[in-house]
Tab-separated table of C-alpha atoms in Angstrom:
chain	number	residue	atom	x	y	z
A	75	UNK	CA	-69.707	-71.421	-58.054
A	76	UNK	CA	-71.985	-68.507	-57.764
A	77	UNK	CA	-74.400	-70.307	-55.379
A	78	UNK	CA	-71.242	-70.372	-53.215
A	79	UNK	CA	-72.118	-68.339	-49.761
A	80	UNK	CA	-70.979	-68.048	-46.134
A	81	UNK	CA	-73.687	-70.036	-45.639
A	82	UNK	CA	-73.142	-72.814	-47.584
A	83	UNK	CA	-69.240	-73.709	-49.086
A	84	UNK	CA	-71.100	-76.762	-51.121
A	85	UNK	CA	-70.159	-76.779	-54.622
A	86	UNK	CA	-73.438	-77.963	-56.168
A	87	UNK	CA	-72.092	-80.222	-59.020
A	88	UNK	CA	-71.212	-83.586	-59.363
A	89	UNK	CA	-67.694	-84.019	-60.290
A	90	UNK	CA	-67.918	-87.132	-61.343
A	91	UNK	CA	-70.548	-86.526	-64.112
A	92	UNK	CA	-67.612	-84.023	-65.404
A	93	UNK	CA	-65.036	-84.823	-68.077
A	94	UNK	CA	-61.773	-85.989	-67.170
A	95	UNK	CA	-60.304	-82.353	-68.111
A	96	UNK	CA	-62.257	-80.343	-66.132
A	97	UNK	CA	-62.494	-82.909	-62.813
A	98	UNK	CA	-59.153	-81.455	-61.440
A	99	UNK	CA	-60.296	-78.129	-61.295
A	100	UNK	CA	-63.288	-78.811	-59.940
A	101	UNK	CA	-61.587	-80.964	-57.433
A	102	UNK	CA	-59.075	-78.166	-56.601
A	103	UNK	CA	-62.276	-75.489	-56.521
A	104	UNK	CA	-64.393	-77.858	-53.899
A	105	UNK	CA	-60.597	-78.318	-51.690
A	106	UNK	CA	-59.987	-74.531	-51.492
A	107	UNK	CA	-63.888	-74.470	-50.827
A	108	UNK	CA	-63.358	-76.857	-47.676
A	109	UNK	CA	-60.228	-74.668	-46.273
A	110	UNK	CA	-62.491	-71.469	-46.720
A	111	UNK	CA	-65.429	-73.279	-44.958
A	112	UNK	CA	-62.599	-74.238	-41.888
A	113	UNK	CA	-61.201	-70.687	-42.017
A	114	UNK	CA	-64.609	-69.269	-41.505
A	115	UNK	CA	-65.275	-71.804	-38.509
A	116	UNK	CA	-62.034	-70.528	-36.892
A	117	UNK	CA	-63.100	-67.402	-36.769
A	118	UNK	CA	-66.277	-67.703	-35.955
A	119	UNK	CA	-65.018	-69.991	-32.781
A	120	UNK	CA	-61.990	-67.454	-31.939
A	121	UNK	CA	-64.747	-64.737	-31.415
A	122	UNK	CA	-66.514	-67.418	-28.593
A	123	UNK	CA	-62.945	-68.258	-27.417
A	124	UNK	CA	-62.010	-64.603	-26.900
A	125	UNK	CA	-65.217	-63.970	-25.048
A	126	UNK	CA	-65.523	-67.150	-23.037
A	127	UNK	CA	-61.608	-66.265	-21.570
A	128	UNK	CA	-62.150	-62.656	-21.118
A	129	UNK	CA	-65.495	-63.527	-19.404
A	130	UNK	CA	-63.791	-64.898	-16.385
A	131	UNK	CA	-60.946	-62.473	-15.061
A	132	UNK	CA	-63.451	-59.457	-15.894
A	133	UNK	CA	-65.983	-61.301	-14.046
A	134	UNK	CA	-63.531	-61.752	-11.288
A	135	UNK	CA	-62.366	-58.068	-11.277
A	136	UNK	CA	-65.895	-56.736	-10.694
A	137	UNK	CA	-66.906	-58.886	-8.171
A	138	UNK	CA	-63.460	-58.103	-6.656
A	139	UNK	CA	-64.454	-54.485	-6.513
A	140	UNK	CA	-68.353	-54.668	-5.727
A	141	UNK	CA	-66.925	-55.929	-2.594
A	142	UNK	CA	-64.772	-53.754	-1.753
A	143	UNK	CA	-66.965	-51.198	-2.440
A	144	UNK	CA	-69.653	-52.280	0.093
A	145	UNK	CA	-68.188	-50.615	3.329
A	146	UNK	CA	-64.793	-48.606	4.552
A	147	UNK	CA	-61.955	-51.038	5.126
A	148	UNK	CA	-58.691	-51.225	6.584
A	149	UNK	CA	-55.484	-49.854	4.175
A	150	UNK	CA	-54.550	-54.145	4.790
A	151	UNK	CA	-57.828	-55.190	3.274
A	152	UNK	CA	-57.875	-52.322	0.534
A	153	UNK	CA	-53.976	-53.913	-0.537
A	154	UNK	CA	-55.477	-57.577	-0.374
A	155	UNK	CA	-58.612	-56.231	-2.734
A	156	UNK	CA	-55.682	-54.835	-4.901
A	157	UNK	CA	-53.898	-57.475	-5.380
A	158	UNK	CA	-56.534	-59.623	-6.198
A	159	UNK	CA	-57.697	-57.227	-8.837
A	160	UNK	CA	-53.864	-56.475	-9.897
A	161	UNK	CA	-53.984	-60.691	-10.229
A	162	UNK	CA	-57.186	-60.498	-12.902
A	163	UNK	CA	-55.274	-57.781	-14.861
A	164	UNK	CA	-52.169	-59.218	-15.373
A	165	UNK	CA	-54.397	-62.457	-16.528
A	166	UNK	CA	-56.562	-60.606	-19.125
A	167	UNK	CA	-52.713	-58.604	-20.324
A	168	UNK	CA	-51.151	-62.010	-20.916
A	169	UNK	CA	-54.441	-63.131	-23.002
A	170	UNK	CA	-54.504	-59.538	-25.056
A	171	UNK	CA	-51.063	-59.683	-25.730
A	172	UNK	CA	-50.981	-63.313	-27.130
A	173	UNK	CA	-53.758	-62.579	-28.895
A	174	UNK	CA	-52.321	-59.249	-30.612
A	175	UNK	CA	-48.887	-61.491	-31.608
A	176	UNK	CA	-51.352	-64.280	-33.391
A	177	UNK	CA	-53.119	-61.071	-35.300
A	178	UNK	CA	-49.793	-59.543	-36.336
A	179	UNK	CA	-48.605	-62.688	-37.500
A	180	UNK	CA	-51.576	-63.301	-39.450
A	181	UNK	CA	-51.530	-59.878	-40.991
A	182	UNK	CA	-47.589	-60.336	-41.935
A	183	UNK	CA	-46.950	-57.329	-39.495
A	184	UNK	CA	-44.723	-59.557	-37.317
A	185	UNK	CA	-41.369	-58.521	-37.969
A	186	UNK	CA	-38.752	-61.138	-38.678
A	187	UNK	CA	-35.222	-59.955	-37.980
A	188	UNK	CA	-32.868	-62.943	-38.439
A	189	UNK	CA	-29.217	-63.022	-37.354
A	190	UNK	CA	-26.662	-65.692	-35.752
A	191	UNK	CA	-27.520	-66.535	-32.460
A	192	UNK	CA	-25.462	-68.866	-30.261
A	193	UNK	CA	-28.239	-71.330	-29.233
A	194	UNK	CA	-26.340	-72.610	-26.323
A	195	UNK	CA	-26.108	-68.626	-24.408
A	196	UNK	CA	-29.828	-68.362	-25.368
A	197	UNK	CA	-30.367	-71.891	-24.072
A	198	UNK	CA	-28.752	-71.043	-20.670
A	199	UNK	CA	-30.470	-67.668	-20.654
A	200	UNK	CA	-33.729	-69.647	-20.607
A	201	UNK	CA	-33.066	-72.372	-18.430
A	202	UNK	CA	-32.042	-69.628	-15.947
A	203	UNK	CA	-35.572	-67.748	-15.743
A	204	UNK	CA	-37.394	-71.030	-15.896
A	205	UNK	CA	-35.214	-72.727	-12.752
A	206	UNK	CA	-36.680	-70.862	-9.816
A	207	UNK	CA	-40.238	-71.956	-11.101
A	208	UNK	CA	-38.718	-75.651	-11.492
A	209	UNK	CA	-37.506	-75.645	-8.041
A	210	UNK	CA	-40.381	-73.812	-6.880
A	211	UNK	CA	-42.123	-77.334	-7.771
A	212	UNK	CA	-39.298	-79.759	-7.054
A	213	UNK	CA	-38.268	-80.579	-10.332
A	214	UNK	CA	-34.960	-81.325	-11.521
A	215	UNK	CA	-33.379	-79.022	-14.523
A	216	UNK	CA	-31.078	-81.025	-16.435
A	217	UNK	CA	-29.144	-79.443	-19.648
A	218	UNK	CA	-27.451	-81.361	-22.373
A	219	UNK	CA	-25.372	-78.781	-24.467
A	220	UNK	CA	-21.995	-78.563	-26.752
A	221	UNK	CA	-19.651	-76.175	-26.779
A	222	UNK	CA	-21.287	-73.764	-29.809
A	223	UNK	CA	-24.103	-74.326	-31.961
A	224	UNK	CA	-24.877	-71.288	-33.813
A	225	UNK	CA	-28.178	-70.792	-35.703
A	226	UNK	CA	-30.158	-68.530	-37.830
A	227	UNK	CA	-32.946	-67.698	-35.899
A	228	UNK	CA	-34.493	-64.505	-34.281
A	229	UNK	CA	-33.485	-64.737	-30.924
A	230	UNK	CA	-36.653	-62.569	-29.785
A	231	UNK	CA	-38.652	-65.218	-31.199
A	232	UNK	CA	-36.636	-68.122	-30.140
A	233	UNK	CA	-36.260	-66.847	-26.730
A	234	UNK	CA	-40.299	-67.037	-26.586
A	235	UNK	CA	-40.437	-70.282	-28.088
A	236	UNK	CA	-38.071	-71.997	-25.547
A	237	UNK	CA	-39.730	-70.159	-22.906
A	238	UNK	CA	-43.032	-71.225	-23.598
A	239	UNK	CA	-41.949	-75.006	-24.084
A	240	UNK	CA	-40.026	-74.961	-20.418
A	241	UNK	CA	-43.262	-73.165	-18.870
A	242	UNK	CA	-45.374	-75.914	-20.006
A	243	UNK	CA	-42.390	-78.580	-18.781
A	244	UNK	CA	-43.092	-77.361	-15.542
A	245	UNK	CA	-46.959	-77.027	-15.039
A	246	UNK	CA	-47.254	-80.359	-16.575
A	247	UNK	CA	-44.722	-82.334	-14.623
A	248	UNK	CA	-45.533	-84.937	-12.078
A	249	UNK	CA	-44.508	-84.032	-8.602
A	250	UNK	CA	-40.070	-84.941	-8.128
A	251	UNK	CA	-39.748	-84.812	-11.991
A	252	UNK	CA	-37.138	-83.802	-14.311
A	253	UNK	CA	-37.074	-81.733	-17.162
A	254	UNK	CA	-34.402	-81.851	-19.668
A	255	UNK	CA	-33.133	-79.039	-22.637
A	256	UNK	CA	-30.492	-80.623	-24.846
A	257	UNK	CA	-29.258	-78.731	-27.916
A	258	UNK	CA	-27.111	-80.107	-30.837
A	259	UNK	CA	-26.170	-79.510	-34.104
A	260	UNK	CA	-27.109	-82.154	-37.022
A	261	UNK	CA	-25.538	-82.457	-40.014
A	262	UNK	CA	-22.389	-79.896	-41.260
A	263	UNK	CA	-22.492	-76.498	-41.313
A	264	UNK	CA	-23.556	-76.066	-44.118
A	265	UNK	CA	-26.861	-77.240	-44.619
A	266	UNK	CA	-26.753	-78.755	-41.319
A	267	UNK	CA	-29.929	-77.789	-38.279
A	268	UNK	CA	-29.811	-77.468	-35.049
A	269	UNK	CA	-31.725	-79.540	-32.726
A	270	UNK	CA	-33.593	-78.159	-29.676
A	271	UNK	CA	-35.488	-80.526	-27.180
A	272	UNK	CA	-37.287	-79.783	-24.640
A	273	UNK	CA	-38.796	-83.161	-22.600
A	274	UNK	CA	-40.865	-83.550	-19.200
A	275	UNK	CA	-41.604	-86.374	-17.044
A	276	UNK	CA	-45.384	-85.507	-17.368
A	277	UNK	CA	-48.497	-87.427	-17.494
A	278	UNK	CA	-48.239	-86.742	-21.139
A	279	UNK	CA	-50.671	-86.068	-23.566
A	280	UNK	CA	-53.709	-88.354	-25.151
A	281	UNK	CA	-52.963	-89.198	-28.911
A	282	UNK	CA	-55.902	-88.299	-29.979
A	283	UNK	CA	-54.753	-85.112	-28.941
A	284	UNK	CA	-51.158	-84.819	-30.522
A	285	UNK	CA	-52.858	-83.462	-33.669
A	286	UNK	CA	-54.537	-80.442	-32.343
A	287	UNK	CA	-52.399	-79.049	-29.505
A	288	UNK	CA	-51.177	-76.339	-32.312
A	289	UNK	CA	-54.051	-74.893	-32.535
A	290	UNK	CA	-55.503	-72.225	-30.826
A	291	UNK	CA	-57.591	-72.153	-27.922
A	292	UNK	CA	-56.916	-76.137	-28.038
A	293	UNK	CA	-56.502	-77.295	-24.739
A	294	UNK	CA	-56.177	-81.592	-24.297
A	295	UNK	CA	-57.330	-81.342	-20.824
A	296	UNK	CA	-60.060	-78.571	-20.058
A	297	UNK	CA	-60.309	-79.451	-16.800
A	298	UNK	CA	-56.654	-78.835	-15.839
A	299	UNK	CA	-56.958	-75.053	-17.208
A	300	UNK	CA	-59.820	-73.997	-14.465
A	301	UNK	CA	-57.762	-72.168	-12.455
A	302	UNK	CA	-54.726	-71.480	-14.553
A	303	UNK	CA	-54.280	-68.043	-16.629
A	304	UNK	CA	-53.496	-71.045	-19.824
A	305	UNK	CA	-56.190	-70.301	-22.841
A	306	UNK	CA	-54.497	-72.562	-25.457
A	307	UNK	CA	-52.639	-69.846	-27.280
A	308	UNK	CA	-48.569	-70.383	-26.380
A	309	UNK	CA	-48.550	-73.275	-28.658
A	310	UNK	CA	-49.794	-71.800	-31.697
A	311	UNK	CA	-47.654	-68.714	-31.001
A	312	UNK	CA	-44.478	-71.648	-30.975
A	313	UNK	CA	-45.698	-72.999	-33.853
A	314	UNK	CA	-46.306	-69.411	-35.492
A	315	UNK	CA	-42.849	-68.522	-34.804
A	316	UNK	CA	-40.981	-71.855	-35.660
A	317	UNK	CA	-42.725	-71.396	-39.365
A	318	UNK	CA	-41.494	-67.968	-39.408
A	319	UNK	CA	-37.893	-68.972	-38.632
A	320	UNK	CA	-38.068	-71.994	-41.323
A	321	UNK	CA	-38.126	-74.678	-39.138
A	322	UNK	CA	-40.012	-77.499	-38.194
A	323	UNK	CA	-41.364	-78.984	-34.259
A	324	UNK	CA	-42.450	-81.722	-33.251
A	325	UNK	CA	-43.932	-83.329	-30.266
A	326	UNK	CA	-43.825	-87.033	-29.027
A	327	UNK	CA	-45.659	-87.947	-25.758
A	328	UNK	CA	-46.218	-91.346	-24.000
A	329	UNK	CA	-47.601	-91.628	-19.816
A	330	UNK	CA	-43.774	-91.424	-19.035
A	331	UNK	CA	-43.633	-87.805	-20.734
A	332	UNK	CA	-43.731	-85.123	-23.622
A	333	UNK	CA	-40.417	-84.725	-25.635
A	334	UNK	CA	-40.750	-81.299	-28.472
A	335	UNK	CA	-38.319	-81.128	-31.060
A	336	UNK	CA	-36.998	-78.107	-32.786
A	337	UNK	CA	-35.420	-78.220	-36.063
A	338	UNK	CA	-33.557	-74.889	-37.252
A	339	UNK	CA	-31.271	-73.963	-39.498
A	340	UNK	CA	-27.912	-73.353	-38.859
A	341	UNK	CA	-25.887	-69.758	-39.500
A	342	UNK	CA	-24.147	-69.191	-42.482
A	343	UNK	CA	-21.720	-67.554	-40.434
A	344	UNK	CA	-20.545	-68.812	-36.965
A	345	UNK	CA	-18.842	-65.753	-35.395
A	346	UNK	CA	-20.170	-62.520	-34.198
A	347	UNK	CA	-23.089	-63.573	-32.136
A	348	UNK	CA	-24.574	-61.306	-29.152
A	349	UNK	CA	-27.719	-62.737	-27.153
A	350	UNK	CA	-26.311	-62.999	-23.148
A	351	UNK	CA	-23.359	-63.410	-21.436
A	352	UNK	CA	-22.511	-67.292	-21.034
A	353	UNK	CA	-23.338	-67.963	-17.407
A	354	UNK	CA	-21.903	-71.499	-16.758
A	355	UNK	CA	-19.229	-73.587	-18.923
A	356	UNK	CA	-21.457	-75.148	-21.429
A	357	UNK	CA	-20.605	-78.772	-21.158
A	358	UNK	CA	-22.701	-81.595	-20.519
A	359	UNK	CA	-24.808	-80.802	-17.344
């Protein structure tokens, strides 16, 4: 174990020459070995990630302003430079501040405030912020939701999660699509979850790909990030956050679409819930 570096996680010994007492613990020494070695990796390739999507927008931004630094300009073409560099800034914030939410989660500084939160308000509150962008794009919003499913959640978190999920519904869709938010409760009360879907008409997403779009900087499709402010982080934030509520997600995908499920427990106590005012009756829409 002592010839055990950052260099090299190889545990020079045959465990097979061992005896049959002492083969689990070397077997449990060269596993925690392996998840060390793929710890160090991440790191190592977050630093390059970090870099490579900074790179661009600051890149951007200087250019921006070497330009407009080369001669006097009209107040019309000074407002177009700002924007532009306004545009870059606002891409390198959303990158910093994703970035600071993964460290504070891995440090154990995010704080976790659970409570009862009506599901179907937050639901509504969602699919209200996300519509405009939907229509934008000419996709149809469809919601599937009962009359009060109450869970125990944060609903700061949650909120993000179901953000996230309809943000990516939309970029992804294929031109006239649909996207769909359903929530219902499974199981009794007690002991029972809560089921959140989110599903897209997309192109979908490659299988071999299903098994890494939770981790970060992971992106199925490079190609389709060019020109996009995406770097691969809002899933592993979801993912992040649905751990720290307890619950589970998962994703199913085909050509015809994407379809993530949310499991989360339900509240303990139904009543005495505060997240939005109810904007529409919540019945099947």
């Amino acid at each position: 174990v002592s010839q055990v570096s950052a260099q090299n996680f190889q545990l020079p010994l045959d465990t097979n020459k061992l005896p049959d007492e002492l083969q689990p613990i070397a077997g449990t020494l060269v596993e925690t070995l392996e998840q060390l070695h793929k710890a160090f990796d991440r790191e190592k390739q977050a630093a390059a990630d970090i870099s490579h999507e900074l790179r661009t927008p600051l890149a951007a931004l200087m250019t921006t302003l070497e330009v407009g630094l080369r001669k006097s300009r009209s107040p019309d073409e000074y407002r177009e430079i700002l924007q532009d560099c306004h545009s870059s800034g606002k891409h390198m914030y959303r990158l910093v501040e994703r970035l600071l939410a993964l460290a504070r989660l891995d440090a154990g500084a995010d704080q976790y405030r659970p409570t009862a939160v009506d599901a179907i308000d937050l639901a509504l509150q969602c699919a209200d912020l996300i519509r405009p962008l939907a229509k934008a794009r000419g996709l149809d919003m469809r919601l599937h939701l009962p009359d009060a499913v109450t869970v125990q959640s944060d609903p700061n978190k949650l909120r993000e999660v179901l953000i996230n999920l309809l943000h990516n519904a939309v970029e992804y869709n294929k031109p006239a699509g649909a996207i769909e938010l359903s929530v219902e409760q499974v199981g009794e009360q007690v002991g029972g979850r809560a089921r959140i879907a989110v599903r897209d008409t997309g192109v979908g997403i490659a299988p071999d790909a299903l098994g890494h779009i939770f981790e970060r900087f992971y992106r199925a499709d490079p190609s389709r990030h060019a020109d996009t402010p995406h770097a691969g982080l809002g899933l592993a934030i979801v993912k992040s956050y649905i751990d720290l509520m307890h619950g589970t997600i998962q994703v199913a995908s085909s050509p015809a679409g994407t379809t993530f499920t949310i499991d989360l427990p339900l509240a303990e106590l139904a009543p005495a819930v505060e997240t939005g005012i109810r904007t529409e009756p919540a019945l099947q829409r």
